[in-house]
Amino acid sequence: MERTFLMVKPDGVQRNLIGDIVSRFENKGFQLVGAKLMQVTEELAQQHYGEHKERPFFGELVDFITSGPVFAMVWEGENVISTARLLVGATNPTESAPGTIRGDYAVTVGKNIIHGSDSPESAVREIGLFFNEEELVSYDKTMSTWII
Ligand code: DAT
Ligand code: MG
């Protein structure tokens, strides 16, 4: 079963959006397999956002993601990587549709509430950066037969 990495960013934690965000993915039919509130270190931030290190906003991005606790999660489900990106919404909140997390809660690209892996390769890489294998729990829910 496919897995993705999702993370409520420091703005989402400060704005008390963890519960709402978890509910959206639960209600959709995905399954939580790991989660923790944590402080991202400078080193982890630079690794996580490594693909953006030449971009002019890289410094701000690292400062922002380390500015307060984040809520890191791993979710499982059929096509969860691409579907979670749909629920998250476009990167720039000026373009993210109402009904998406960013569309409903965010105003500027620098404070866009949530991260979601953008591909199977990113998902594997990001899950490995944030979680140990022992922190992820696979289990069956009887409800899953009503979803897929
Ligand atoms: P996403 O988070 O949708 O995967 P991304 O990987 O292109 O988007 O960029 C990572 C984060 O960097 C994004 O969530 C917010 C920030 N960011 C992206 N483009 C930016 C820009 N032009 N100015 C400031 N921050 C930006
Ligand atoms: Mg990205």
GROMACS .gro file of C-alpha atoms and ligand atoms in nm:
model
  175
    1MET     CA    1   0.000   0.000   0.000
    2GLU     CA    2   0.128   0.346  -0.090
    3ARG     CA    3   0.253   0.582   0.182
    4THR     CA    4   0.313   0.955   0.191
    5PHE     CA    5   0.473   1.205   0.426
    6LEU     CA    6   0.258   1.496   0.544
    7MET     CA    7   0.364   1.765   0.789
    8VAL     CA    8   0.163   2.041   0.956
    9LYS     CA    9   0.407   2.333   0.942
   10PRO     CA   10   0.472   2.568   1.239
   11ASP     CA   11   0.194   2.807   1.127
   12GLY     CA   12  -0.060   2.523   1.120
   13VAL     CA   13   0.042   2.407   1.469
   14GLN     CA   14   0.023   2.761   1.608
   15ARG     CA   15  -0.320   2.812   1.449
   16ASN     CA   16  -0.458   2.491   1.610
   17LEU     CA   17  -0.515   2.320   1.277
   18ILE     CA   18  -0.367   1.975   1.360
   19GLY     CA   19  -0.705   1.824   1.446
   20ASP     CA   20  -0.881   1.962   1.140
   21ILE     CA   21  -0.603   1.844   0.910
   22VAL     CA   22  -0.591   1.492   1.060
   23SER     CA   23  -0.971   1.474   1.026
   24ARG     CA   24  -0.961   1.559   0.658
   25PHE     CA   25  -0.732   1.266   0.578
   26GLU     CA   26  -0.923   1.030   0.810
   27ASN     CA   27  -1.255   1.130   0.659
   28LYS     CA   28  -1.121   1.082   0.308
   29GLY     CA   29  -1.046   0.719   0.393
   30PHE     CA   30  -0.669   0.719   0.443
   31GLN     CA   31  -0.501   0.552   0.738
   32LEU     CA   32  -0.256   0.712   0.981
   33VAL     CA   33   0.048   0.489   1.031
   34GLY     CA   34   0.276   0.727   1.224
   35ALA     CA   35   0.272   1.076   1.376
   36LYS     CA   36   0.467   1.298   1.612
   37LEU     CA   37   0.497   1.658   1.728
   38MET     CA   38   0.860   1.758   1.687
   39GLN     CA   39   1.106   2.041   1.649
   40VAL     CA   40   1.283   2.033   1.311
   41THR     CA   41   1.657   2.098   1.338
   42GLU     CA   42   1.846   2.320   1.094
   43GLU     CA   43   2.019   2.010   0.952
   44LEU     CA   44   1.693   1.819   0.897
   45ALA     CA   45   1.534   2.127   0.738
   46GLN     CA   46   1.824   2.160   0.492
   47GLN     CA   47   1.800   1.791   0.401
   48HIS     CA   48   1.422   1.794   0.368
   49TYR     CA   49   1.422   2.101   0.143
   50GLY     CA   50   1.752   2.011  -0.031
   51GLU     CA   51   1.596   2.038  -0.378
   52HIS     CA   52   1.536   2.410  -0.314
   53LYS     CA   53   1.881   2.502  -0.184
   54GLU     CA   54   1.966   2.725  -0.481
   55ARG     CA   55   1.633   2.911  -0.466
   56PRO     CA   56   1.630   3.269  -0.328
   57PHE     CA   57   1.376   3.176  -0.060
   58PHE     CA   58   1.575   2.879   0.078
   59GLY     CA   59   1.698   3.065   0.387
   60GLU     CA   60   1.349   3.184   0.474
   61LEU     CA   61   1.212   2.835   0.418
   62VAL     CA   62   1.460   2.679   0.660
   63ASP     CA   63   1.404   2.959   0.916
   64PHE     CA   64   1.027   2.911   0.891
   65ILE     CA   65   1.017   2.532   0.920
   66THR     CA   66   1.247   2.547   1.226
   67SER     CA   67   1.058   2.838   1.388
   68GLY     CA   68   0.833   2.618   1.604
   69PRO     CA   69   0.706   2.262   1.637
   70VAL     CA   70   0.568   2.072   1.339
   71PHE     CA   71   0.334   1.772   1.333
   72ALA     CA   72   0.492   1.503   1.113
   73MET     CA   73   0.274   1.221   0.980
   74VAL     CA   74   0.282   0.918   0.756
   75TRP     CA   75  -0.044   0.823   0.583
   76GLU     CA   76  -0.126   0.510   0.388
   77GLY     CA   77  -0.380   0.433   0.117
   78GLU     CA   78  -0.444   0.375  -0.250
   79ASN     CA   79  -0.294   0.664  -0.451
   80VAL     CA   80  -0.239   0.854  -0.125
   81ILE     CA   81   0.059   1.054  -0.259
   82SER     CA   82  -0.124   1.229  -0.543
   83THR     CA   83  -0.460   1.243  -0.367
   84ALA     CA   84  -0.308   1.402  -0.057
   85ARG     CA   85  -0.154   1.669  -0.280
   86LEU     CA   86  -0.505   1.744  -0.409
   87LEU     CA   87  -0.635   1.779  -0.053
   88VAL     CA   88  -0.335   2.001   0.036
   89GLY     CA   89  -0.394   2.235  -0.261
   90ALA     CA   90  -0.165   2.438  -0.485
   91THR     CA   91   0.167   2.562  -0.341
   92ASN     CA   92   0.068   2.928  -0.370
   93PRO     CA   93  -0.248   2.994  -0.167
   94THR     CA   94  -0.350   3.259  -0.420
   95GLU     CA   95  -0.409   2.964  -0.656
   96SER     CA   96  -0.527   2.690  -0.419
   97ALA     CA   97  -0.896   2.612  -0.447
   98PRO     CA   98  -1.142   2.662  -0.162
   99GLY     CA   99  -1.201   2.322  -0.002
  100THR     CA  100  -0.830   2.241  -0.003
  101ILE     CA  101  -0.627   2.291   0.314
  102ARG     CA  102  -0.420   2.575   0.169
  103GLY     CA  103  -0.726   2.717  -0.008
  104ASP     CA  104  -0.919   2.726   0.317
  105TYR     CA  105  -0.649   2.850   0.555
  106ALA     CA  106  -0.349   3.009   0.384
  107VAL     CA  107  -0.285   3.353   0.233
  108THR     CA  108   0.082   3.359   0.131
  109VAL     CA  109   0.320   3.099  -0.013
  110GLY     CA  110   0.566   3.146   0.272
  111LYS     CA  111   0.308   3.032   0.530
  112ASN     CA  112   0.110   2.761   0.356
  113ILE     CA  113   0.023   2.538   0.656
  114ILE     CA  114   0.120   2.191   0.533
  115HIS     CA  115   0.378   1.990   0.342
  116GLY     CA  116   0.296   1.683   0.130
  117SER     CA  117   0.534   1.459  -0.066
  118ASP     CA  118   0.513   1.522  -0.441
  119SER     CA  119   0.616   1.178  -0.578
  120PRO     CA  120   0.681   0.818  -0.472
  121GLU     CA  121   1.056   0.893  -0.457
  122SER     CA  122   1.003   1.202  -0.238
  123ALA     CA  123   0.767   1.009  -0.012
  124VAL     CA  124   1.023   0.735   0.055
  125ARG     CA  125   1.300   0.989   0.109
  126GLU     CA  126   1.097   1.214   0.340
  127ILE     CA  127   0.948   0.929   0.546
  128GLY     CA  128   1.304   0.802   0.598
  129LEU     CA  129   1.427   1.146   0.705
  130PHE     CA  130   1.155   1.194   0.968
  131PHE     CA  131   1.068   0.845   1.095
  132ASN     CA  132   1.235   0.522   1.205
  133GLU     CA  133   1.073   0.201   1.086
  134GLU     CA  134   0.966   0.119   1.447
  135GLU     CA  135   0.764   0.440   1.463
  136LEU     CA  136   0.536   0.327   1.178
  137VAL     CA  137   0.253   0.088   1.255
  138SER     CA  138   0.076  -0.124   0.995
  139TYR     CA  139  -0.265  -0.250   1.097
  140ASP     CA  140  -0.595  -0.350   0.942
  141LYS     CA  141  -0.920  -0.163   0.990
  142THR     CA  142  -1.245  -0.342   0.910
  143MET     CA  143  -1.368  -0.013   0.762
  144SER     CA  144  -1.114  -0.041   0.479
  145THR     CA  145  -1.337  -0.293   0.301
  146TRP     CA  146  -1.592  -0.011   0.262
  147ILE     CA  147  -1.335   0.218   0.099
  148ILE     CA  148  -1.142   0.003  -0.149
  149DAT     P1  149   0.508   2.234  -0.220
  149DAT     O1  150   0.518   2.265  -0.073
  149DAT     O2  151   0.369   2.260  -0.271
  149DAT     O3  152   0.560   2.098  -0.256
  149DAT     P2  153   0.752   2.342  -0.335
  149DAT     O4  154   0.815   2.209  -0.311
  149DAT     O5  155   0.766   2.401  -0.472
  149DAT     O6  156   0.598   2.343  -0.297
  149DAT     O7  157   0.815   2.448  -0.233
  149DAT     C1  158   0.838   2.412  -0.099
  149DAT     C2  159   0.795   2.525  -0.011
  149DAT     O8  160   0.877   2.638  -0.037
  149DAT     C3  161   0.652   2.574  -0.033
  149DAT     O9  162   0.556   2.498   0.037
  149DAT     C4  163   0.660   2.715   0.017
  149DAT     C5  164   0.800   2.758  -0.021
  149DAT     N1  165   0.802   2.831  -0.148
  149DAT     C6  166   0.783   2.778  -0.272
  149DAT     N2  167   0.790   2.873  -0.367
  149DAT     C7  168   0.815   2.989  -0.301
  149DAT     C8  169   0.832   3.125  -0.341
  149DAT     N3  170   0.828   3.161  -0.469
  149DAT     N4  171   0.854   3.217  -0.243
  149DAT     C9  172   0.860   3.182  -0.113
  149DAT     N5  173   0.844   3.057  -0.068
  149DAT    C10  174   0.822   2.961  -0.160
  150MG      MG  175   0.749   2.020  -0.260
   0.00000   0.00000   0.00000
